Amino acid sequence: QVQLVESGGGLVQPGGSLRLSCAASGSIFRIYAMGWYRQAPGKQRELVATITNSGSTNYADSVKGRFTISRDNAKNTVYLQMNSLKPEDTAVYYCKGVAGQVYWGQGTQVTVSS
């Protein structure tokens, strides 16, 4: 079993920044990829960014150049640095871990509004 706990969401003005964290616990040695997804009201959950154990990253076109995913293996934590935030980035952000099966965190709300 793997447990994922997100933190770092909140309210920010357009153009601002936030950093989300996802702390993993449990059978973390089995995790070979982690990622961030988001779901806005009335929309499907969508990929934001992923990172593998080897450090390979992938981003949605809508966040390229603004968001950066990274991981700290010593802390078993994955981060999402979000810069130049836009109102359309408003959503619940979920952390996903892949370790034989898919695990999800509980989500953290990000609201971009003036």
mmCIF file of C-alpha atoms in Angstrom:
data_model
loop_
_atom_site.group_PDB
_atom_site.id
_atom_site.type_symbol
_atom_site.label_atom_id
_atom_site.label_comp_id
_atom_site.label_asym_id
_atom_site.label_seq_id
_atom_site.Cartn_x
_atom_site.Cartn_y
_atom_site.Cartn_z
ATOM 1 C CA GLN A 1 0.000 0.000 0.000
ATOM 2 C CA VAL A 2 1.039 3.559 -0.723
ATOM 3 C CA GLN A 3 -0.342 6.674 0.935
ATOM 4 C CA LEU A 4 -0.090 10.083 -0.715
ATOM 5 C CA VAL A 5 -0.757 13.353 1.087
ATOM 6 C CA GLU A 6 -0.868 16.656 -0.789
ATOM 7 C CA SER A 7 -0.363 20.104 0.672
ATOM 8 C CA GLY A 8 0.345 23.645 -0.443
ATOM 9 C CA GLY A 9 -2.869 24.656 -2.155
ATOM 10 C CA GLY A 10 -4.624 27.946 -1.550
ATOM 11 C CA LEU A 11 -5.826 31.207 -3.015
ATOM 12 C CA VAL A 12 -3.443 33.220 -5.170
ATOM 13 C CA GLN A 13 -3.790 36.189 -7.498
ATOM 14 C CA PRO A 14 -3.215 35.835 -11.239
ATOM 15 C CA GLY A 15 0.484 35.920 -11.982
ATOM 16 C CA GLY A 16 1.335 34.526 -8.565
ATOM 17 C CA SER A 17 3.064 31.314 -7.533
ATOM 18 C CA LEU A 18 2.357 28.285 -5.385
ATOM 19 C CA ARG A 19 4.278 25.116 -4.594
ATOM 20 C CA LEU A 20 2.410 21.901 -4.043
ATOM 21 C CA SER A 21 3.916 18.981 -2.152
ATOM 22 C CA CYS A 22 2.999 15.298 -2.227
ATOM 23 C CA ALA A 23 4.457 13.157 0.545
ATOM 24 C CA ALA A 24 4.500 9.406 -0.040
ATOM 25 C CA SER A 25 4.552 6.742 2.647
ATOM 26 C CA GLY A 26 4.067 3.005 2.833
ATOM 27 C CA SER A 27 5.509 0.758 0.132
ATOM 28 C CA ILE A 28 7.312 3.650 -1.509
ATOM 29 C CA PHE A 29 10.051 1.442 -2.919
ATOM 30 C CA ARG A 30 7.490 0.196 -5.408
ATOM 31 C CA ILE A 31 6.716 3.636 -6.819
ATOM 32 C CA TYR A 32 8.216 4.104 -10.267
ATOM 33 C CA ALA A 33 6.314 7.179 -11.420
ATOM 34 C CA MET A 34 4.447 10.036 -9.819
ATOM 35 C CA GLY A 35 2.446 12.870 -11.186
ATOM 36 C CA TRP A 36 0.083 15.729 -10.673
ATOM 37 C CA TYR A 37 -3.394 15.872 -12.147
ATOM 38 C CA ARG A 38 -6.136 18.442 -11.755
ATOM 39 C CA GLN A 39 -9.887 18.594 -12.002
ATOM 40 C CA ALA A 40 -11.845 21.787 -12.463
ATOM 41 C CA PRO A 41 -15.594 21.960 -11.730
ATOM 42 C CA GLY A 42 -17.578 20.278 -14.486
ATOM 43 C CA LYS A 43 -14.468 18.989 -16.234
ATOM 44 C CA GLN A 44 -12.615 15.704 -16.406
ATOM 45 C CA ARG A 45 -9.437 15.108 -14.460
ATOM 46 C CA GLU A 46 -6.434 15.979 -16.609
ATOM 47 C CA LEU A 47 -2.708 15.403 -16.519
ATOM 48 C CA VAL A 48 -0.547 18.304 -15.384
ATOM 49 C CA ALA A 49 2.925 16.784 -15.052
ATOM 50 C CA THR A 50 4.632 13.462 -14.370
ATOM 51 C CA ILE A 51 8.084 12.359 -13.263
ATOM 52 C CA THR A 52 9.641 8.896 -13.305
ATOM 53 C CA ASN A 53 12.224 7.340 -11.013
ATOM 54 C CA SER A 54 14.874 8.193 -13.578
ATOM 55 C CA GLY A 55 13.836 11.836 -13.505
ATOM 56 C CA SER A 56 12.122 11.986 -16.864
ATOM 57 C CA THR A 57 9.377 14.573 -16.896
ATOM 58 C CA ASN A 58 6.311 15.240 -18.979
ATOM 59 C CA TYR A 59 4.025 18.286 -18.971
ATOM 60 C CA ALA A 60 0.661 19.259 -20.344
ATOM 61 C CA ASP A 61 1.001 21.885 -23.071
ATOM 62 C CA SER A 62 -1.073 24.306 -21.003
ATOM 63 C CA VAL A 63 1.522 24.421 -18.200
ATOM 64 C CA LYS A 64 4.814 24.083 -20.074
ATOM 65 C CA GLY A 65 7.186 26.865 -19.167
ATOM 66 C CA ARG A 66 5.163 27.789 -16.072
ATOM 67 C CA PHE A 67 5.085 24.647 -13.919
ATOM 68 C CA THR A 68 7.973 22.465 -12.797
ATOM 69 C CA ILE A 69 7.711 18.993 -11.284
ATOM 70 C CA SER A 70 10.534 17.693 -9.122
ATOM 71 C CA ARG A 71 11.179 15.026 -6.521
ATOM 72 C CA ASP A 72 13.224 14.697 -3.357
ATOM 73 C CA ASN A 73 13.890 10.998 -2.929
ATOM 74 C CA ALA A 74 15.334 11.472 0.553
ATOM 75 C CA LYS A 75 12.028 12.974 1.683
ATOM 76 C CA ASN A 76 9.831 10.742 -0.496
ATOM 77 C CA THR A 77 8.184 13.899 -1.750
ATOM 78 C CA VAL A 78 7.199 15.224 -5.149
ATOM 79 C CA TYR A 79 6.722 18.930 -5.742
ATOM 80 C CA LEU A 80 4.895 21.034 -8.286
ATOM 81 C CA GLN A 81 6.183 24.586 -8.558
ATOM 82 C CA MET A 82 3.518 26.680 -10.255
ATOM 83 C CA ASN A 83 4.441 30.134 -11.550
ATOM 84 C CA SER A 84 2.550 32.707 -13.601
ATOM 85 C CA LEU A 85 -0.719 31.240 -12.448
ATOM 86 C CA LYS A 86 -3.866 31.938 -14.437
ATOM 87 C CA PRO A 87 -7.539 31.762 -13.459
ATOM 88 C CA GLU A 88 -7.885 28.698 -15.684
ATOM 89 C CA ASP A 89 -5.420 26.877 -13.425
ATOM 90 C CA THR A 90 -8.099 26.853 -10.734
ATOM 91 C CA ALA A 91 -8.842 23.241 -9.835
ATOM 92 C CA VAL A 92 -8.382 20.521 -7.264
ATOM 93 C CA TYR A 93 -4.885 19.153 -7.752
ATOM 94 C CA TYR A 94 -4.287 15.459 -7.119
ATOM 95 C CA CYS A 95 -1.078 13.541 -6.648
ATOM 96 C CA LYS A 96 -0.843 10.164 -8.362
ATOM 97 C CA GLY A 97 1.589 7.354 -7.697
ATOM 98 C CA VAL A 98 2.091 4.230 -9.782
ATOM 99 C CA ALA A 99 3.353 1.195 -7.874
ATOM 100 C CA GLY A 100 1.885 -1.914 -9.410
ATOM 101 C CA GLN A 101 -1.426 -0.155 -9.129
ATOM 102 C CA VAL A 102 -2.498 3.456 -9.132
ATOM 103 C CA TYR A 103 -2.763 5.459 -5.928
ATOM 104 C CA TRP A 104 -4.295 8.909 -5.499
ATOM 105 C CA GLY A 105 -4.026 11.541 -2.818
ATOM 106 C CA GLN A 106 -7.026 13.352 -1.401
ATOM 107 C CA GLY A 107 -6.448 16.499 -3.448
ATOM 108 C CA THR A 108 -5.674 20.121 -2.626
ATOM 109 C CA GLN A 109 -7.621 23.134 -3.878
ATOM 110 C CA VAL A 110 -5.858 25.784 -5.934
ATOM 111 C CA THR A 111 -7.822 28.943 -6.654
ATOM 112 C CA VAL A 112 -6.431 31.682 -8.885
ATOM 113 C CA SER A 113 -8.493 34.818 -8.565
ATOM 114 C CA SER A 114 -8.158 38.534 -7.992
#
